[in-house]
């Protein structure tokens, strides 16, 4: 299926289809120089399929993991393009998860003040969330996503078959971003995830419904002036947990813990049960005092506080301005 996305800077299509990767040559304009970016945890066959479809491919393989989302990798991508004499008519294709996508998009946004970017997300997390909406960034001096831009892809190719090579932990962590969208915006999707008895079979439907939510949010508020902040549900605390854990927990796993902190009542109980059902952590090793310095440095913080997304009823959300002190109180109560 094709999901059209309209943003203030670019309109593009998400192609969601099993087997789409094999048809990449007919879905993207690869008849030029193409920087193909992937990581060493992504099956090499995926990026090779893309390379074979390109007129002239230059490939960069970064080490798997959040540690690669940095200035050194960013520089490596720019050097590869400059070294191969890329012009403004050439393009970048990301083949991988959120780190590969965000980093590649940022390099595409900056090279010659912006060249075309395509995203082929191959993890559940990137398929349901990060591949759509144009967030491009690297981490810097220990702060996640602090240097970046909005740079929309020209097309996103989502092939659910690529998830077959993903291990269960990665799938479950990626599912957290769909749980986030369901918990805040779509009670029926939440129930679908709650009741699923065969996650692998249900994933294409979960991806489709999460993408529709993501598309609607991004179309209304591309640059995160208001509504798009809903997609940060669980992320203020989640990012802090991720930094404090020093890479032992996956992004989605940390977001799950963050959602618990920011929800209450029956909604909290249902989120906790879903996390448990998919073997996701509901407790962490850090204390509130250990997490607070990371929260204070999070980019969404301003004038001593954040706009937190709170959920007290599944499918609905509230934006609440919270001081750092109020967040600390919630942490003390909920972790
Ligand atoms: N992943 C959150 C957003 O795209 O805004």
CSV table of C-alpha atoms and ligand atoms in Angstrom, one decimal:
chain,number,residue,atom,x,y,z
A,1,UNK,CA,0.0,0.0,0.0
A,2,UNK,CA,1.0,3.6,-0.5
A,3,UNK,CA,0.7,6.1,2.4
A,4,UNK,CA,1.1,9.7,1.1
A,5,UNK,CA,2.7,12.2,3.5
A,6,UNK,CA,2.3,16.0,3.1
A,7,UNK,CA,4.7,18.2,5.0
A,8,UNK,CA,5.5,21.9,4.8
A,9,UNK,CA,8.8,21.2,2.8
A,10,UNK,CA,8.1,18.0,0.9
A,11,UNK,CA,5.3,15.6,0.0
A,12,UNK,CA,6.3,11.9,-0.3
A,13,UNK,CA,5.0,8.4,-0.3
A,14,UNK,CA,5.6,5.6,2.2
A,15,UNK,CA,5.5,2.3,0.3
A,16,UNK,CA,4.5,-0.5,2.7
A,17,UNK,CA,4.7,-3.8,1.0
A,18,UNK,CA,6.2,-7.3,1.6
A,19,UNK,CA,8.9,-7.8,-1.1
A,20,UNK,CA,9.3,-4.1,-1.8
A,21,UNK,CA,13.1,-4.2,-1.2
A,22,UNK,CA,13.6,-6.5,-4.2
A,23,UNK,CA,11.9,-3.9,-6.4
A,24,UNK,CA,13.9,-1.0,-5.1
A,25,UNK,CA,15.2,-0.1,-8.6
A,26,UNK,CA,11.7,0.6,-9.8
A,27,UNK,CA,10.6,2.4,-6.7
A,28,UNK,CA,13.5,4.9,-6.3
A,29,UNK,CA,15.6,7.0,-8.7
A,30,UNK,CA,18.9,5.3,-8.3
A,31,UNK,CA,20.2,6.2,-11.8
A,32,UNK,CA,22.9,8.4,-10.3
A,33,UNK,CA,25.6,8.4,-7.6
A,34,UNK,CA,24.1,6.9,-4.5
A,35,UNK,CA,25.5,6.8,-1.0
A,36,UNK,CA,24.2,3.6,0.5
A,37,UNK,CA,24.5,3.7,4.3
A,38,UNK,CA,24.0,0.7,6.5
A,39,UNK,CA,25.4,-0.9,9.7
A,40,UNK,CA,27.2,-4.1,10.4
A,41,UNK,CA,24.2,-5.6,12.2
A,42,UNK,CA,22.0,-5.3,9.2
A,43,UNK,CA,22.1,-8.4,6.9
A,44,UNK,CA,24.5,-7.4,4.1
A,45,UNK,CA,22.1,-8.7,1.5
A,46,UNK,CA,19.7,-5.8,2.1
A,47,UNK,CA,22.2,-3.1,1.2
A,48,UNK,CA,23.6,-5.2,-1.6
A,49,UNK,CA,20.1,-5.4,-3.2
A,50,UNK,CA,20.1,-1.6,-3.2
A,51,UNK,CA,23.7,-1.3,-4.5
A,52,UNK,CA,22.9,-3.6,-7.4
A,53,UNK,CA,20.1,-1.3,-8.4
A,54,UNK,CA,22.2,1.8,-8.4
A,55,UNK,CA,24.1,3.3,-11.4
A,56,UNK,CA,27.0,4.1,-9.1
A,57,UNK,CA,26.9,3.1,-5.5
A,58,UNK,CA,29.3,4.2,-2.7
A,59,UNK,CA,28.7,2.2,0.5
A,60,UNK,CA,29.5,3.1,4.0
A,61,UNK,CA,29.0,0.5,6.8
A,62,UNK,CA,28.9,2.0,10.3
A,63,UNK,CA,29.2,-0.1,13.5
A,64,UNK,CA,25.8,-1.2,14.8
A,65,UNK,CA,24.4,0.8,17.8
A,66,UNK,CA,23.6,4.2,19.2
A,67,UNK,CA,27.4,4.8,19.7
A,68,UNK,CA,27.7,5.4,15.9
A,69,UNK,CA,25.2,8.3,15.9
A,70,UNK,CA,28.0,10.8,16.2
A,71,UNK,CA,30.1,13.4,14.5
A,72,UNK,CA,32.7,10.9,13.4
A,73,UNK,CA,30.1,8.8,11.5
A,74,UNK,CA,28.6,12.0,10.1
A,75,UNK,CA,32.0,13.1,8.9
A,76,UNK,CA,32.6,9.7,7.3
A,77,UNK,CA,29.4,10.0,5.2
A,78,UNK,CA,30.3,13.5,4.1
A,79,UNK,CA,33.9,12.4,3.2
A,80,UNK,CA,32.5,9.5,1.2
A,81,UNK,CA,30.3,11.8,-0.8
A,82,UNK,CA,33.0,14.4,-1.3
A,83,UNK,CA,35.6,11.8,-2.2
A,84,UNK,CA,33.3,10.4,-4.9
A,85,UNK,CA,32.4,13.9,-6.2
A,86,UNK,CA,28.8,13.7,-5.4
A,87,UNK,CA,26.8,16.7,-6.7
A,88,UNK,CA,23.5,18.1,-5.6
A,89,UNK,CA,21.8,15.8,-8.1
A,90,UNK,CA,23.0,12.7,-6.3
A,91,UNK,CA,21.3,11.0,-3.3
A,92,UNK,CA,21.6,9.1,0.0
A,93,UNK,CA,19.8,5.9,0.8
A,94,UNK,CA,19.7,4.6,4.4
A,95,UNK,CA,19.2,0.8,4.8
A,96,UNK,CA,18.9,-0.1,8.5
A,97,UNK,CA,17.4,1.1,11.8
A,98,UNK,CA,16.9,4.5,13.4
A,99,UNK,CA,20.6,5.3,13.9
A,100,UNK,CA,21.4,4.7,10.2
A,101,UNK,CA,18.3,6.6,9.2
A,102,UNK,CA,18.8,9.7,11.4
A,103,UNK,CA,22.5,9.9,10.6
A,104,UNK,CA,22.1,9.5,6.9
A,105,UNK,CA,19.3,12.0,6.7
A,106,UNK,CA,21.4,14.5,8.5
A,107,UNK,CA,24.3,14.0,6.1
A,108,UNK,CA,21.9,14.3,3.2
A,109,UNK,CA,20.5,17.5,4.7
A,110,UNK,CA,24.0,19.1,5.1
A,111,UNK,CA,25.9,17.9,2.0
A,112,UNK,CA,25.8,20.8,-0.5
A,113,UNK,CA,23.0,22.3,1.7
A,114,UNK,CA,20.8,19.3,1.0
A,115,UNK,CA,20.5,16.4,-1.4
A,116,UNK,CA,17.8,13.8,-1.9
A,117,UNK,CA,17.3,11.2,0.8
A,118,UNK,CA,15.5,7.8,0.7
A,119,UNK,CA,14.9,5.7,3.7
A,120,UNK,CA,14.6,1.9,3.7
A,121,UNK,CA,14.0,1.1,7.4
A,122,UNK,CA,14.7,-2.5,8.3
A,123,UNK,CA,13.9,-2.6,12.1
A,124,UNK,CA,10.5,-2.4,13.6
A,125,UNK,CA,11.3,0.8,15.5
A,126,UNK,CA,12.3,2.6,12.3
A,127,UNK,CA,9.5,1.2,10.3
A,128,UNK,CA,6.7,2.4,12.7
A,129,UNK,CA,8.3,5.7,13.7
A,130,UNK,CA,11.7,7.1,12.9
A,131,UNK,CA,11.8,6.7,9.1
A,132,UNK,CA,8.8,9.1,8.7
A,133,UNK,CA,8.7,12.7,9.6
A,134,UNK,CA,12.2,14.0,8.7
A,135,UNK,CA,14.0,14.1,12.0
A,136,UNK,CA,17.7,14.0,11.2
A,137,UNK,CA,20.3,14.1,13.9
A,138,UNK,CA,23.4,12.9,15.7
A,139,UNK,CA,24.2,12.8,19.4
A,140,UNK,CA,26.8,15.2,20.7
A,141,UNK,CA,28.8,15.5,23.9
A,142,UNK,CA,26.6,12.8,25.5
A,143,UNK,CA,23.2,14.5,24.6
A,144,UNK,CA,21.0,12.6,22.3
A,145,UNK,CA,19.9,14.1,19.0
A,146,UNK,CA,21.1,17.5,20.0
A,147,UNK,CA,22.6,18.4,16.6
A,148,UNK,CA,20.3,17.9,13.6
A,149,UNK,CA,17.7,19.2,11.2
A,150,UNK,CA,14.3,18.5,9.7
A,151,UNK,CA,15.0,16.9,6.3
A,152,UNK,CA,12.2,14.9,4.8
A,153,UNK,CA,12.9,11.8,2.8
A,154,UNK,CA,11.8,11.7,-0.8
A,155,UNK,CA,10.4,8.2,-0.4
A,156,UNK,CA,10.3,5.6,2.4
A,157,UNK,CA,10.3,1.9,1.5
A,158,UNK,CA,9.0,-0.4,4.2
A,159,UNK,CA,9.3,-4.1,3.5
A,160,UNK,CA,8.0,-6.1,6.6
A,161,UNK,CA,9.8,-9.2,5.3
A,162,UNK,CA,13.1,-7.5,6.5
A,163,UNK,CA,11.8,-8.0,10.1
A,164,UNK,CA,12.2,-11.8,9.7
A,165,UNK,CA,16.0,-11.4,10.4
A,166,UNK,CA,15.5,-9.3,13.4
A,167,UNK,CA,15.8,-10.9,16.8
A,168,UNK,CA,12.9,-11.0,19.3
A,169,UNK,CA,14.5,-8.4,21.6
A,170,UNK,CA,14.7,-5.9,18.7
A,171,UNK,CA,11.2,-6.6,17.6
A,172,UNK,CA,9.8,-6.1,21.1
A,173,UNK,CA,11.8,-2.9,21.7
A,174,UNK,CA,10.5,-1.6,18.3
A,175,UNK,CA,7.0,-2.5,19.3
A,176,UNK,CA,7.3,0.1,22.1
A,177,UNK,CA,7.1,2.9,19.6
A,178,UNK,CA,3.8,1.5,18.3
A,179,UNK,CA,2.6,1.0,21.9
A,180,UNK,CA,3.4,4.7,22.4
A,181,UNK,CA,1.3,5.8,19.5
A,182,UNK,CA,-1.5,3.5,20.4
A,183,UNK,CA,-1.5,4.5,24.1
A,184,UNK,CA,-1.8,8.2,23.2
A,185,UNK,CA,-3.8,8.2,20.0
A,186,UNK,CA,-5.5,4.9,19.2
A,187,UNK,CA,-7.2,2.8,21.8
A,188,UNK,CA,-8.2,0.2,19.2
A,189,UNK,CA,-4.6,-0.3,18.1
A,190,UNK,CA,-3.6,-0.7,21.8
A,191,UNK,CA,-6.2,-3.4,22.3
A,192,UNK,CA,-5.0,-5.1,19.1
A,193,UNK,CA,-1.4,-5.2,20.5
A,194,UNK,CA,-2.7,-6.3,23.9
A,195,UNK,CA,-4.7,-9.2,22.5
A,196,UNK,CA,-2.3,-10.3,19.7
A,197,UNK,CA,-1.6,-14.0,19.9
A,198,UNK,CA,0.8,-14.0,17.0
A,199,UNK,CA,2.9,-10.9,16.9
A,200,UNK,CA,4.8,-11.8,13.7
A,201,UNK,CA,1.6,-12.3,11.8
A,202,UNK,CA,0.1,-9.1,13.2
A,203,UNK,CA,3.1,-6.9,12.5
A,204,UNK,CA,2.1,-5.6,9.1
A,205,UNK,CA,-1.2,-4.4,10.5
A,206,UNK,CA,0.5,-2.8,13.5
A,207,UNK,CA,3.0,-1.1,11.2
A,208,UNK,CA,0.2,0.2,9.0
A,209,UNK,CA,-1.9,1.6,11.8
A,210,UNK,CA,1.1,3.2,13.6
A,211,UNK,CA,2.2,4.8,10.3
A,212,UNK,CA,-1.2,6.3,9.8
A,213,UNK,CA,-1.0,7.9,13.3
A,214,UNK,CA,2.5,9.1,12.6
A,215,UNK,CA,1.5,10.5,9.2
A,216,UNK,CA,-1.4,12.4,10.7
A,217,UNK,CA,0.7,13.9,13.5
A,218,UNK,CA,3.6,14.9,11.2
A,219,UNK,CA,1.2,16.5,8.7
A,220,UNK,CA,-0.4,18.7,11.3
A,221,UNK,CA,2.9,19.7,13.0
A,222,UNK,CA,6.0,18.8,11.0
A,223,UNK,CA,8.4,20.9,13.1
A,224,UNK,CA,7.2,19.8,16.5
A,225,UNK,CA,5.8,23.2,17.6
A,226,UNK,CA,2.9,21.5,19.4
A,227,UNK,CA,1.1,18.2,18.5
A,228,UNK,CA,4.1,16.3,17.4
A,229,UNK,CA,5.4,16.4,21.0
A,230,UNK,CA,2.9,13.6,21.6
A,231,UNK,CA,5.4,11.3,19.9
A,232,UNK,CA,7.7,12.0,22.7
A,233,UNK,CA,5.5,10.1,25.2
A,234,UNK,CA,8.0,8.2,27.4
A,235,UNK,CA,11.0,9.8,25.7
A,236,UNK,CA,12.1,12.4,28.3
A,237,UNK,CA,12.6,9.8,30.9
A,238,UNK,CA,13.4,7.1,28.3
A,239,UNK,CA,16.4,9.1,26.9
A,240,UNK,CA,17.7,9.7,30.4
A,241,UNK,CA,17.5,6.0,31.1
A,242,UNK,CA,19.2,5.2,27.8
A,243,UNK,CA,22.1,7.6,28.6
A,244,UNK,CA,22.4,6.5,32.3
A,245,UNK,CA,22.4,2.8,31.3
A,246,UNK,CA,25.3,3.5,28.9
A,247,UNK,CA,24.0,1.4,26.1
A,248,UNK,CA,22.9,-1.7,27.9
A,249,UNK,CA,19.2,-1.1,27.1
A,250,UNK,CA,17.7,-0.6,23.6
A,251,UNK,CA,16.0,2.7,22.8
A,252,UNK,CA,12.5,1.2,22.8
A,253,UNK,CA,13.1,-0.6,26.1
A,254,UNK,CA,13.9,2.7,27.7
A,255,UNK,CA,10.9,4.4,26.2
A,256,UNK,CA,8.7,1.6,27.7
A,257,UNK,CA,10.0,2.5,31.2
A,258,UNK,CA,9.5,6.2,30.4
A,259,UNK,CA,5.9,5.6,29.4
A,260,UNK,CA,5.2,3.9,32.7
A,261,UNK,CA,6.6,7.0,34.6
A,262,UNK,CA,4.3,9.3,32.6
A,263,UNK,CA,1.1,7.3,32.8
A,264,UNK,CA,-1.3,6.6,35.7
A,265,UNK,CA,-4.3,4.6,36.8
A,266,UNK,CA,-5.7,1.9,34.6
A,267,UNK,CA,-3.7,3.2,31.6
A,268,UNK,CA,-0.5,2.6,33.5
A,269,UNK,CA,-1.6,-0.9,34.5
A,270,UNK,CA,-2.4,-1.8,30.9
A,271,UNK,CA,0.9,-0.4,29.6
A,272,UNK,CA,2.8,-2.4,32.2
A,273,UNK,CA,1.0,-5.6,31.2
A,274,UNK,CA,1.8,-5.0,27.6
A,275,UNK,CA,5.4,-4.4,28.4
A,276,UNK,CA,5.5,-7.6,30.5
A,277,UNK,CA,3.8,-9.6,27.7
A,278,UNK,CA,6.5,-8.6,25.3
A,279,UNK,CA,9.4,-9.2,27.8
A,280,UNK,CA,10.2,-5.5,28.1
A,281,UNK,CA,11.7,-4.0,31.2
A,282,UNK,CA,9.4,-2.3,33.7
A,283,UNK,CA,12.1,-1.6,36.3
A,284,UNK,CA,15.5,0.0,36.0
A,285,UNK,CA,18.7,0.2,38.1
A,286,UNK,CA,18.9,4.0,38.4
A,287,UNK,CA,17.5,6.2,41.1
A,288,UNK,CA,15.7,9.4,40.5
A,289,UNK,CA,18.8,11.4,41.6
A,290,UNK,CA,20.9,9.5,39.0
A,291,UNK,CA,18.5,10.2,36.2
A,292,UNK,CA,17.7,13.9,36.8
A,293,UNK,CA,21.0,15.3,35.4
A,294,UNK,CA,20.2,13.6,32.0
A,295,UNK,CA,16.6,14.9,32.1
A,296,UNK,CA,17.9,18.5,32.7
A,297,UNK,CA,20.2,18.2,29.7
A,298,UNK,CA,17.5,16.7,27.4
A,299,UNK,CA,16.9,19.0,24.4
A,300,UNK,CA,13.2,19.2,25.1
A,301,UNK,CA,13.9,20.8,28.5
A,302,UNK,CA,13.4,24.6,28.6
A,303,UNK,CA,13.4,27.1,31.4
A,304,UNK,CA,13.8,24.4,34.1
A,305,UNK,CA,11.1,22.1,32.8
A,306,UNK,CA,9.6,20.1,30.0
A,307,UNK,CA,6.3,19.7,28.3
A,308,UNK,CA,5.5,16.1,29.3
A,309,UNK,CA,3.0,13.8,27.7
A,310,UNK,CA,0.8,12.2,30.3
A,311,UNK,CA,-1.7,9.4,29.7
A,312,UNK,CA,-4.4,8.5,32.2
A,313,UNK,CA,-6.8,6.9,29.7
A,314,UNK,CA,-5.6,4.7,26.8
A,315,UNK,CA,-6.0,6.4,23.5
A,316,UNK,CA,-5.9,9.9,25.0
A,317,UNK,CA,-3.1,12.2,26.2
A,318,UNK,CA,-2.5,15.5,27.8
A,319,UNK,CA,0.4,17.9,27.5
A,320,UNK,CA,1.5,19.0,31.0
A,321,UNK,CA,4.2,21.5,31.7
A,322,UNK,CA,6.3,20.0,34.5
A,323,UNK,CA,9.1,21.4,36.5
A,324,UNK,CA,12.2,19.3,37.0
A,325,UNK,CA,11.1,18.9,40.6
A,326,UNK,CA,7.7,17.5,39.5
A,327,UNK,CA,9.4,15.0,37.2
A,328,UNK,CA,11.7,14.0,40.0
A,329,UNK,CA,8.6,13.3,42.2
A,330,UNK,CA,7.1,11.1,39.5
A,331,UNK,CA,10.4,9.2,39.1
A,332,UNK,CA,10.6,8.6,42.9
A,333,UNK,CA,7.0,7.3,42.8
A,334,UNK,CA,7.1,5.2,39.7
A,335,UNK,CA,10.6,3.6,39.3
B,1,LIG,N1,10.1,9.8,16.8
B,1,LIG,C1,9.4,11.0,17.2
B,1,LIG,C2,9.1,11.9,16.1
B,1,LIG,O1,9.3,11.6,15.0
B,1,LIG,O2,8.7,13.0,16.4
